[in-house]
Coordinates of C-alpha atoms in Angstrom, one line a residue:
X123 CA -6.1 27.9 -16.9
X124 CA -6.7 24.7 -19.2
X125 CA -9.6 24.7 -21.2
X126 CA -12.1 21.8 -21.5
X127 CA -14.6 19.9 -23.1
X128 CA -16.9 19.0 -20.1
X129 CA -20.1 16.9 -19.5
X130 CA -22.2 17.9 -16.3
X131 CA -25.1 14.9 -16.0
X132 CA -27.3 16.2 -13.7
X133 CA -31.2 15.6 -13.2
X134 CA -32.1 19.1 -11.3
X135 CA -32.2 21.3 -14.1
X136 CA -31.4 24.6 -12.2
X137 CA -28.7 23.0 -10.8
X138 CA -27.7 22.3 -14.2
X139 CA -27.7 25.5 -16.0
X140 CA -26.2 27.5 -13.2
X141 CA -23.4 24.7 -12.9
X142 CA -23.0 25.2 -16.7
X143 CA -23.3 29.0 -16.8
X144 CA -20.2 28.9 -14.6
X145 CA -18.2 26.6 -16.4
X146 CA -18.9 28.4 -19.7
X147 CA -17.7 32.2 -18.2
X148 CA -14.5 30.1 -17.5
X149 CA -13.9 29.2 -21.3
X150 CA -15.4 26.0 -20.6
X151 CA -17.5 23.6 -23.7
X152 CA -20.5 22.6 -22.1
X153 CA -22.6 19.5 -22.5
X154 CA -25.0 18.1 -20.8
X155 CA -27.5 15.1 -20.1
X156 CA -30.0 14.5 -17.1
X157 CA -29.1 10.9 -16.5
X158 CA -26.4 7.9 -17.0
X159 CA -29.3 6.7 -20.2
X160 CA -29.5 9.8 -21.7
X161 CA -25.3 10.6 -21.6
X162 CA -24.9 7.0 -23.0
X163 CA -27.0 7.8 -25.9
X164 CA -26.9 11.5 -26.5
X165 CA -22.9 11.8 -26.6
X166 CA -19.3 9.8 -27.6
X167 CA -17.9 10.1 -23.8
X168 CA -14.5 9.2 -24.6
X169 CA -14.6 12.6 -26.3
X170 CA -14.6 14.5 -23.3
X171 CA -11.7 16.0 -21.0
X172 CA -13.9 15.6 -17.6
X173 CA -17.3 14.3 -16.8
X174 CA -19.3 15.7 -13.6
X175 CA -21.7 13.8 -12.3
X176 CA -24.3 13.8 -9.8
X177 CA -24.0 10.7 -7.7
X178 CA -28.5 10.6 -7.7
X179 CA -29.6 10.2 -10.6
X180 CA -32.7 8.6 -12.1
X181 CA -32.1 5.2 -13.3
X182 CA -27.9 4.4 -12.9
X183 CA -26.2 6.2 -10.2
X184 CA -23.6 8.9 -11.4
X185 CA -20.7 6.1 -10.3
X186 CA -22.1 4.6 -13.6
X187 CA -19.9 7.0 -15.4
X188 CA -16.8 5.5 -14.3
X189 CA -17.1 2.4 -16.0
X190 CA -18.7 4.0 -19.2
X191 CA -16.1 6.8 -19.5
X192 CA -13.3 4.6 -19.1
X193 CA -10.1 6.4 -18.8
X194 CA -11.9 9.6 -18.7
X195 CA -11.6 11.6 -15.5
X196 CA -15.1 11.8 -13.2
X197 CA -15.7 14.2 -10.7
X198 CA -18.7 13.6 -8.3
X199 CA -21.2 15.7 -6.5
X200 CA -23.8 14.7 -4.2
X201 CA -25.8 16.6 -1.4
X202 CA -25.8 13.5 0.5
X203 CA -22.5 14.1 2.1
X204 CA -21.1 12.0 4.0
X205 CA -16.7 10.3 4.5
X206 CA -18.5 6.9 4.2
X207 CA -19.5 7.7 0.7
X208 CA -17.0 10.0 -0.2
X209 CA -14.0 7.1 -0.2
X210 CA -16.6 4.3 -1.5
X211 CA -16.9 6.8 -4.7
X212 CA -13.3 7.1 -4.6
X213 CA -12.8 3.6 -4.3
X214 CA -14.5 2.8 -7.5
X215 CA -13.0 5.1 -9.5
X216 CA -13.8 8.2 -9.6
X217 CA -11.1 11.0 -9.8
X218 CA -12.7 13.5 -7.2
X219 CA -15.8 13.9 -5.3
X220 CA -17.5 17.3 -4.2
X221 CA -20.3 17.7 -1.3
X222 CA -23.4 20.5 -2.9
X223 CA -23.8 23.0 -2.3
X224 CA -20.4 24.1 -3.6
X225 CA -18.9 27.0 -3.5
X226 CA -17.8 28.4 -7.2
X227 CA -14.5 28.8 -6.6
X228 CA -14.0 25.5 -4.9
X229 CA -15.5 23.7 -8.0
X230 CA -13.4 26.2 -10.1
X231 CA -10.1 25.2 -8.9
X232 CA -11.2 21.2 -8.8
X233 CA -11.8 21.2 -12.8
X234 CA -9.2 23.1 -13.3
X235 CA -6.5 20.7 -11.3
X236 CA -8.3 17.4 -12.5
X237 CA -7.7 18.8 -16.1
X238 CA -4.5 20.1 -15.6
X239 CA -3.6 16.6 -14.1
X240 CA -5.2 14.6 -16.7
X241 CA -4.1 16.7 -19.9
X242 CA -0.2 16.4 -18.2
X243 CA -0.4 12.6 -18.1
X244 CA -1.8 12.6 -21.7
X245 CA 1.2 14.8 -22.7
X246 CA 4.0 12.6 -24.7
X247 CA 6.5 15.1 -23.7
X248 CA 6.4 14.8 -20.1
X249 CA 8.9 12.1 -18.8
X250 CA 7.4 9.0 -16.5
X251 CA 9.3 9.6 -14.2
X252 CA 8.4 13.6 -13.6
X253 CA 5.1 13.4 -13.2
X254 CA 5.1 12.6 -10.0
X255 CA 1.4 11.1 -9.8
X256 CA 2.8 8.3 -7.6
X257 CA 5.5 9.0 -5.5
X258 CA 8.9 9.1 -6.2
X259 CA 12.2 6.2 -5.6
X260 CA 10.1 3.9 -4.1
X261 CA 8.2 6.8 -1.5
X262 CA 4.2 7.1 -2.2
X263 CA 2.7 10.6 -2.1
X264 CA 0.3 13.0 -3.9
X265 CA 0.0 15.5 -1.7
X266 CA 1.4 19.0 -2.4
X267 CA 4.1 18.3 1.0
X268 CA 5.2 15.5 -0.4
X269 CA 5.3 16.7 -4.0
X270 CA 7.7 19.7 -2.3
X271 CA 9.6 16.7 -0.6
X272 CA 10.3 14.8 -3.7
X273 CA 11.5 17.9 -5.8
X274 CA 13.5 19.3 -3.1
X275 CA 14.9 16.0 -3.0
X276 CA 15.9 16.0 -6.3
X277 CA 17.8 19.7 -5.8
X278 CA 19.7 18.4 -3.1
X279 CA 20.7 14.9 -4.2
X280 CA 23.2 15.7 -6.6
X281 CA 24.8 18.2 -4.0
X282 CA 27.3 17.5 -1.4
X283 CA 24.8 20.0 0.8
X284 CA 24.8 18.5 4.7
X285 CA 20.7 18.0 5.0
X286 CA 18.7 18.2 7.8
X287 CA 15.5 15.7 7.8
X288 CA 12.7 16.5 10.7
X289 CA 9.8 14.8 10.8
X290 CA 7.9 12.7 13.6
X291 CA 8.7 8.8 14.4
X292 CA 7.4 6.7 11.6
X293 CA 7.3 9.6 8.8
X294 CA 10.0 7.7 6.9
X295 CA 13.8 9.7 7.8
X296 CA 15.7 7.3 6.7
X297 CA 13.9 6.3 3.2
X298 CA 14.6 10.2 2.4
X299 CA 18.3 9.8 3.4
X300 CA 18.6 6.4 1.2
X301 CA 17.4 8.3 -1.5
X302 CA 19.5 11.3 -1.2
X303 CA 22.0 8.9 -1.5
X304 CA 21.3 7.2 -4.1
X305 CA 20.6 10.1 -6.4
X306 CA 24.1 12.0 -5.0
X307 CA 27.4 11.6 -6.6
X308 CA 28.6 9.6 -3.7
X309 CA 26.1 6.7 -4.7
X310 CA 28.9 4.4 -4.8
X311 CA 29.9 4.5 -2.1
X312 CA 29.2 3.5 1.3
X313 CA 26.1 4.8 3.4
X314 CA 26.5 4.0 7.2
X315 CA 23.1 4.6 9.0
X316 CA 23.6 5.2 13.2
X317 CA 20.7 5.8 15.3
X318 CA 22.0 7.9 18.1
X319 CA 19.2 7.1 20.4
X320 CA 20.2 3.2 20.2
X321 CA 23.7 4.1 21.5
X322 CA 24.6 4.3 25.1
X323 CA 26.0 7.9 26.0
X324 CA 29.4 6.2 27.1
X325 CA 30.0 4.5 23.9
X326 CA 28.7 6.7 21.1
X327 CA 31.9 8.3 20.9
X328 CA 33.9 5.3 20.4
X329 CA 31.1 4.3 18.1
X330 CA 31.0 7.2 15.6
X331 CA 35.0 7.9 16.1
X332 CA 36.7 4.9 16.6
X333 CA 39.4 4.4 19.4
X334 CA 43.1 2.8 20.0
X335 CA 44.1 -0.1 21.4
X336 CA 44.5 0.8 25.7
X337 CA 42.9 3.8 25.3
X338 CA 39.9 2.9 28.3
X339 CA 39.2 -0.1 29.8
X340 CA 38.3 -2.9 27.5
X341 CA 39.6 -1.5 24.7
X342 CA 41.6 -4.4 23.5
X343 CA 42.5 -3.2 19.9
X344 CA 42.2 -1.0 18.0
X345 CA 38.6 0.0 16.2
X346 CA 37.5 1.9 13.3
X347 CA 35.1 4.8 13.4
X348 CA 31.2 4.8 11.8
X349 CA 32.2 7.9 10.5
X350 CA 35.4 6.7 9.3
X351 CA 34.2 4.0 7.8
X352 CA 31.6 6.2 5.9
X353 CA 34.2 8.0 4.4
X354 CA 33.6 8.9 0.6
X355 CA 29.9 8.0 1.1
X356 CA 27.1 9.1 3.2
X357 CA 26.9 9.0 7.3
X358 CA 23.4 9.0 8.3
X359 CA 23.0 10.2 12.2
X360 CA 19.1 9.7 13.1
X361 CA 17.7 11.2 15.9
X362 CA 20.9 13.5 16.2
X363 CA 18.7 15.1 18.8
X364 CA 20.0 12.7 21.3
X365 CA 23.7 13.3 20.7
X366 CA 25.5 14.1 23.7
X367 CA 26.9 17.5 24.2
X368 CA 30.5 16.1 23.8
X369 CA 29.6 14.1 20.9
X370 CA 28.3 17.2 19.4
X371 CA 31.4 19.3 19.7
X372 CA 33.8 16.7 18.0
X373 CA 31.0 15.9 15.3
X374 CA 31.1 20.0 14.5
X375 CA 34.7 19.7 13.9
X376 CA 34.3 16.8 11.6
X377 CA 31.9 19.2 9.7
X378 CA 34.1 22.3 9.9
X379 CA 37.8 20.6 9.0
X380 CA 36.7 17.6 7.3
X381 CA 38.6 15.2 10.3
X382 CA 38.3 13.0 12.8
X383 CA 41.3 11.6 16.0
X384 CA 40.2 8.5 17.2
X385 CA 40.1 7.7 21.2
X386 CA 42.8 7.9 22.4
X387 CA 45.3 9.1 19.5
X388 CA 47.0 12.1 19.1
X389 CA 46.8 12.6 15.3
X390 CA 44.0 13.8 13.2
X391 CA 43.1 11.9 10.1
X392 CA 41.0 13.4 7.0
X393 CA 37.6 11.9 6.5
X394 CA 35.6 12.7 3.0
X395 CA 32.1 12.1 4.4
X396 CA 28.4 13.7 3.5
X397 CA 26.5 14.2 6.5
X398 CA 22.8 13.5 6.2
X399 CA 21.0 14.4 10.0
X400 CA 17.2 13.6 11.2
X401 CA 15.7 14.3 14.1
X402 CA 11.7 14.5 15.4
X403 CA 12.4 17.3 17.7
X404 CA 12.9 21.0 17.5
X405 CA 16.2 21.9 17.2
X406 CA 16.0 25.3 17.2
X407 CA 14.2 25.1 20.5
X408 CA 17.0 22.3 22.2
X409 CA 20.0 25.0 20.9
X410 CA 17.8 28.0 22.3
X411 CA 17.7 26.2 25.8
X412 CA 21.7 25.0 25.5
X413 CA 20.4 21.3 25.1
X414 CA 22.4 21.3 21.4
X415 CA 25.1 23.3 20.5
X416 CA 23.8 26.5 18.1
X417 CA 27.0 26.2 16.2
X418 CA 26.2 23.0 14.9
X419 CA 22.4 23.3 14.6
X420 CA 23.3 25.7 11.5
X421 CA 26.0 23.6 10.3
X422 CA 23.6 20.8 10.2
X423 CA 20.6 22.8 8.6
X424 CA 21.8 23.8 5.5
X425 CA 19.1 22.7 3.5
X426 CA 16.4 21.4 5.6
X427 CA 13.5 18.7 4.7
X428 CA 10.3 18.5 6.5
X429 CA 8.2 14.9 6.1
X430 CA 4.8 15.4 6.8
X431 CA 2.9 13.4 9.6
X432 CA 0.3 11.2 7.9
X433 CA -2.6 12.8 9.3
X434 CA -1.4 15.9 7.5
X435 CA -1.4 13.9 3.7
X436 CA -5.0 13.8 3.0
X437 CA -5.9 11.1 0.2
X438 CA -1.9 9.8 0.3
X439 CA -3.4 7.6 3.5
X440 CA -6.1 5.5 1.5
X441 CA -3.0 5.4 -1.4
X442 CA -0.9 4.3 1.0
X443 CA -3.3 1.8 3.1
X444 CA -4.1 -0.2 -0.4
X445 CA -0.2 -0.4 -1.3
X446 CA 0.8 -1.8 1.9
X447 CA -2.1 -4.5 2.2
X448 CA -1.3 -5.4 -1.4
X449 CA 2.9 -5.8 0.4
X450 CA 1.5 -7.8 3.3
X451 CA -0.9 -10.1 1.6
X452 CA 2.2 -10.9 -1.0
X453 CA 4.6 -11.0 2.1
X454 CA 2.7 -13.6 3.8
X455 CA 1.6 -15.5 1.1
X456 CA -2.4 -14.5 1.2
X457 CA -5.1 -13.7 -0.8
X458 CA -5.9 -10.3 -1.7
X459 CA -7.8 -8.4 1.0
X460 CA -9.9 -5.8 0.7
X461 CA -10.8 -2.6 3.2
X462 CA -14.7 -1.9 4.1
X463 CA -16.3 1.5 4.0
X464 CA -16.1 1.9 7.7
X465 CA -12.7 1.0 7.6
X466 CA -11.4 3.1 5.3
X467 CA -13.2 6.4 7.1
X468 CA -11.9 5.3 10.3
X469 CA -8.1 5.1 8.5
X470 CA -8.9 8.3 7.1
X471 CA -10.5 9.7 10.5
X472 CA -7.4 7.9 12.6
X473 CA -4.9 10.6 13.7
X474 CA -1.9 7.5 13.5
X475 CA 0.4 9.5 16.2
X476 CA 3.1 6.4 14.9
X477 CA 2.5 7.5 11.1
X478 CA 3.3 5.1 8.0
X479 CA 4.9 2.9 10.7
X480 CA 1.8 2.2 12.9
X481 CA -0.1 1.9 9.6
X482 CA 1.8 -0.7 8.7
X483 CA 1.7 -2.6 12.1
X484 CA -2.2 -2.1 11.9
X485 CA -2.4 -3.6 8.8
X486 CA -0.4 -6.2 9.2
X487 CA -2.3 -7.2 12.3
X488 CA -5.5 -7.1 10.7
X489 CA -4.3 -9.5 7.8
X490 CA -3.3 -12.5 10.0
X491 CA -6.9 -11.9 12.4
X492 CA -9.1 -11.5 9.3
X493 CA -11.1 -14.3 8.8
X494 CA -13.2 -13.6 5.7
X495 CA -10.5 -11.2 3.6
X496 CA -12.6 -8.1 4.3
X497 CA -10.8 -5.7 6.9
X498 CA -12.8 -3.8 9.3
X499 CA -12.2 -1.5 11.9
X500 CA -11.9 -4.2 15.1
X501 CA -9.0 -5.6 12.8
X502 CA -7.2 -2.5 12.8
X503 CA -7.9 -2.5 16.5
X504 CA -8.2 1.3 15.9
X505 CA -9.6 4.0 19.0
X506 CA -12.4 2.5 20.1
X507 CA -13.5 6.3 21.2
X508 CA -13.1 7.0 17.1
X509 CA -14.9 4.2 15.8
X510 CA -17.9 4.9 17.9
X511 CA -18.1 8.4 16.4
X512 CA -16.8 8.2 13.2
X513 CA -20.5 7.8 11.7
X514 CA -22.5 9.4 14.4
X515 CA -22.9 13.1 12.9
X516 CA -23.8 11.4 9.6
X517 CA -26.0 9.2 11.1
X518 CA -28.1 11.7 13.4
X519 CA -28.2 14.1 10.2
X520 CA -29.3 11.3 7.8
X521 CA -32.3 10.1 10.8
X522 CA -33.2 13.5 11.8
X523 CA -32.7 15.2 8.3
X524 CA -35.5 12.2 6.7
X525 CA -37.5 13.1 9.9
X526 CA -37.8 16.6 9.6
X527 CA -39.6 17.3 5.9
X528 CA -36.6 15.8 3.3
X529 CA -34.1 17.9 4.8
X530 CA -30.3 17.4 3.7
X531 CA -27.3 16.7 6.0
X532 CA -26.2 20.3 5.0
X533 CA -29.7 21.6 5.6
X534 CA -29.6 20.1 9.6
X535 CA -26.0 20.8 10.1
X536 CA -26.6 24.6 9.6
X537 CA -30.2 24.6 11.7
X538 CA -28.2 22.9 14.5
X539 CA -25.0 25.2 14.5
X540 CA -27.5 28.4 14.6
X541 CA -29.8 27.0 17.4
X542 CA -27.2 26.3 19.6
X543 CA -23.7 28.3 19.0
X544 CA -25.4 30.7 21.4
X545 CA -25.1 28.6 24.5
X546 CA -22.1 26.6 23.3
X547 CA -18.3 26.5 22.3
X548 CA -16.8 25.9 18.9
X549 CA -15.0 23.0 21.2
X550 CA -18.8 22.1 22.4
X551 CA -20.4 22.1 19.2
X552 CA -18.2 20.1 17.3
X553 CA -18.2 17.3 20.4
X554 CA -22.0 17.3 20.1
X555 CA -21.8 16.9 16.4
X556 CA -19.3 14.1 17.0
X557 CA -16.2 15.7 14.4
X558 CA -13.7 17.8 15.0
X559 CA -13.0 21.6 15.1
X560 CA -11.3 21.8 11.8
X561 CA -14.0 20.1 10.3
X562 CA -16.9 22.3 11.9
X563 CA -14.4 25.2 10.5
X564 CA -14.5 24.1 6.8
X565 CA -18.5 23.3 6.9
X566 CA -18.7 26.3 8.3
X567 CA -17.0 28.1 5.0
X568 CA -18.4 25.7 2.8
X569 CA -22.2 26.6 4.2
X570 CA -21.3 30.1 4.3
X571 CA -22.3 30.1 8.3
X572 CA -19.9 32.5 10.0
X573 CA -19.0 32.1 14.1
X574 CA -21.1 34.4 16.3
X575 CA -19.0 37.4 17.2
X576 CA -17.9 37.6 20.8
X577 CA -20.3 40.2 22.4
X578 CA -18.0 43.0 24.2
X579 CA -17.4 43.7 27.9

């Protein structure tokens, strides 16, 4: 575990000294100020690996320390939690954001990654284009799935492995398989991209192996393969899931003896190709039920690559939404726009069954219909069942928390959750609370409020 020199600014003193405490059984240097003022004045903050700050404070609010620590990491801690707030932080600067009360271990493993991150990106010895903070070969991603994805990527490139891609529509198949490519031995040659759902099922054959002149009505001369035409570079088949059965047992042999006999001929000719397959649907189910041929589902999945959906990416979808309105702006020629609060949470609450690509539509769409540069949630034409309940839990805790003696979101979410998971459902509870089952899962851990056991019959 890397060790640091950290500033906590925080006003509550007991919160303070047990924050510091902690920090300091960890091998941690501790300093520490009770407001933005008192930090400015007291301490040199471009001396320190990390600052922590609370986002209340009197006078400034801890965002404050963004600007003043300048390339100095902040992490963030309110108990006013809320997404709203959460990606606004974000948004400004700040390198991480934490909802009190944490749990030790949570904030444990946050410093530890943020210094980790920030003393690796510091480090002269590290080359650009390792540290993966980005993305990798033109393909954004932070996450640890992508991460995976880019270093397997890597391992496989320089291979002449047969890859198997799954991943769901609009995850990005293809930009993988371009990258594979480009990174393999075979990079100059040719890569020939097919999408086998585009084909009809009479013609894909003649498609990927070519036929001779006669050899079926309207064949009027003779035609070269995809795959032929591939040969000493890359074929790329996408959705191989819809590859007819017959299809699948002359691709096999393509696989197996490294040839291919056109439509119609009688002789065999030897093909030097890399196969690189992608599909969004279980294989392994499809060859269980005889809908594609077991033989060639393990020739295929010699190395396998999953692409996450982008519901699954965490913090990669605000990254993401913020590169491609900077593309689409410069693409048609427009200012720079900018995303509101509510319609960042609603990106981040979106569950975007069409992935990067519907992102990309949405965005798009809400450039040309935006009249004052600012993007909000009508633009994105997003749910309209999502919009209406992205703020509502935060909103009934903020009224009924101020109503009910100062108390905090945290404070109303665990009275609420005890007075009713008697005479409700996980699935009831989290619909009344307006977020979803996951989500009344982790505050659940986080609050330390465990699920009323089920009594026995």
């Amino acid at each position: 575990m890397s060790h640091g020199n950290i500033l906590i600014v925080e006003d509550e003193e007991i919160i303070r000294a047990s924050l510091k405490r902690l920090l300091e059984r960890h091998g941690h240097t501790i300093s520490e100020a009770g407001s933005v003022h008192e930090a400015e004045l007291s301490y040199t903050l471009d001396s320190f690996d990390l600052i922590i700050s609370d986002l209340r404070l009197p006078g400034p609010p801890g965002t404050e320390m963004i600007h003043l620590a300048g390339d100095k990491p902040v992490l963030i801690m309110t108990s006013y939690a809320s997404l709203n707030s959460a990606v606004s932080t974000m948004k400004l600067g700040a390198v991480d954001y934490i909802a009190k009360p944490f749990d030790h271990s949570e904030m444990l493993e946050r410093v530890a990654e943020i210094l980790a991150r920030h003393q690796k990106s510091d480090s002269p010895t590290v080359p650009q284009d390792e540290t993966e903070e980005a993305g990798f070969d033109g393909m954004l991603g932070q996450c640890d799935a992508m991460r995976l994805l880019f270093r397997r990527i890597k391992k496989v490139a320089p291979t002449t492995a047969t890859v198997l891609i799954q991943g769901e529509s609009g995850t990005g198949k293809e930009l993988v398989a371009q990258s594979i490519h480009r990174h393999s031995q075979r990079s100059g040659g040719p890569m020939i991209s097919i999408n086998c759902a585009a084909i009809p099922e009479t013609l894909i054959e003649s498609e990927l192996f070519g036929h001779e002149k006669g050899s079926f009505t309207g064949a009027t001369g003779a035609r070269t393969g995809l795959i032929e035409a591939a040969s000493g570079g890359t074929l790329f088949l996408d959705e191989i899931g819809e590859l007819p059965l017959e299809a699948q047992a002359r691709l096999l042999r393509v696989l197996q003896e490294g040839e291919i006999r056109r439509i119609g001929s009688v002789q065999s000719q030897k093909v030097d190709v890399r196969l690189i397959a992608a599909t969004h649907r279980n294989l392994r189910q499809l060859a269980a039920s005889s809908e594609f041929r077991q033989d060639l589902y393990y020739r295929l999945k010699v190395v396998e690559l999953r692409i996450p959906a982008l519901r699954e990416r965490g913090k990669d979808i605000l990254m993401l939404a913020e590169k491609l309105m900077s593309s689409v702006c410069k693409k048609m020629g427009q200012e720079p726009h900018a995303y509101s609060p509510e319609a960042m949470a609603a990106i981040c609450q979106h569950q975007w069954p069409g992935n990067v690509r519907e992102l990309e539509h949405a965005i798009e769409r809400a450039v040309i219909l935006c009249d004052d540069n600012i993007i909000t949630p009508e633009y994105l034409d997003l749910d309209v069942r999502i919009k209406a309940s992205l703020f509502k839990v935060d909103a009934q805790l903020q009224h009924e928390g101020n109503a009910q003696n100062g108390l905090t979101l945290e404070d109303y979410f665990q009275r609420f959750v005890l007075e009713h998971q008697d005479q409700m459902t996980e699935t009831e509870l989290a619909q009344k609370l307006g977020i979803s089952r996951k989500t009344l899962w982790e505050r659940r851990q986080k609050l330390g409020i465990p699920r009323k056991k089920a009594s026995a019959t």
